[in-house]
Coordinates of C-alpha atoms in Angstrom, one line a residue:
G1 CA -59.1 2.2 -27.1
K2 CA -61.2 0.7 -27.3
S3 CA -64.9 1.8 -25.3
C4 CA -66.2 -1.2 -23.2
G5 CA -69.1 -1.4 -25.7
S6 CA -67.5 -2.8 -28.1
R7 CA -66.1 -5.6 -25.2
F8 CA -68.9 -6.9 -24.5
S9 CA -70.6 -4.5 -21.9
P10 CA -74.4 -4.7 -23.9
Y11 CA -73.8 -9.0 -23.9
I12 CA -73.0 -8.9 -19.9
L13 CA -75.9 -6.9 -19.1
K14 CA -78.2 -8.6 -21.4
R15 CA -76.5 -12.0 -19.6
L16 CA -76.8 -11.0 -16.2
L17 CA -80.6 -9.9 -16.2
A18 CA -81.4 -13.5 -17.6
E19 CA -79.6 -14.7 -14.7
K20 CA -81.6 -12.9 -12.8
A21 CA -84.3 -13.4 -13.8
K22 CA -83.7 -17.0 -13.5
Y23 CA -82.0 -17.7 -10.2
D24 CA -83.0 -13.9 -8.1
T25 CA -86.7 -15.7 -7.4
G26 CA -85.9 -13.7 -3.9
N27 CA -85.4 -10.8 -5.7
V28 CA -82.1 -9.3 -3.6
S29 CA -80.1 -8.3 -6.1
T30 CA -80.6 -5.1 -8.8
I31 CA -78.9 -5.1 -11.9
E32 CA -78.5 -1.8 -13.4
E33 CA -76.3 -0.1 -16.5
C34 CA -74.2 3.0 -15.6
L35 CA -72.4 5.6 -16.9
C36 CA -68.7 5.3 -17.7
Q37 CA -66.2 4.1 -15.3
G38 CA -63.5 5.9 -16.4
R39 CA -61.8 2.9 -16.6
C40 CA -61.1 2.1 -20.2
N41 CA -58.0 0.3 -20.5
T42 CA -59.4 -2.3 -18.0
G43 CA -63.4 -2.3 -18.6
P44 CA -65.6 -3.3 -18.7
T45 CA -66.1 -3.3 -15.2
I46 CA -69.4 -4.5 -12.9
V47 CA -69.6 -3.4 -8.9
I48 CA -71.4 -6.7 -7.2
D49 CA -71.4 -5.9 -3.1
S50 CA -69.6 -2.5 -3.7
V51 CA -66.4 -4.5 -4.8
L52 CA -65.7 -3.2 -8.7
T53 CA -64.5 -5.8 -11.2
D54 CA -62.9 -4.9 -14.3
K55 CA -62.0 -7.1 -17.2
M56 CA -65.5 -8.7 -17.6
D57 CA -66.6 -10.8 -19.9
P58 CA -70.4 -12.5 -20.0
V59 CA -69.0 -15.6 -18.6
K60 CA -66.8 -13.8 -15.9
A61 CA -69.5 -11.2 -14.9
S62 CA -72.3 -14.1 -14.6
Q63 CA -70.2 -16.5 -12.7
L64 CA -69.8 -13.2 -10.0
Y65 CA -73.1 -12.5 -9.8
L66 CA -74.5 -16.3 -9.5
D67 CA -71.6 -16.6 -6.0
S68 CA -72.8 -13.3 -4.5
L69 CA -76.4 -14.9 -4.8
K70 CA -74.9 -17.7 -3.1
K71 CA -73.7 -16.1 -0.5
Q72 CA -77.1 -14.1 0.1
K73 CA -78.9 -17.6 0.4

């Protein structure tokens, strides 16, 4: 199967870091790269508010992150 790296994970991280820099003015979130989650068939995955979500692409991940920031305000 394909690795997460070949399915947008570097772009997801880059986009989320850019979204954080632009929208997280209160610095309420943390974005970190992590090791393999063992979900090769459904990766890349992200964890927001302790909820793991798979089948991510940069647009989906960004929307989930921005929705999470709105809830924290």
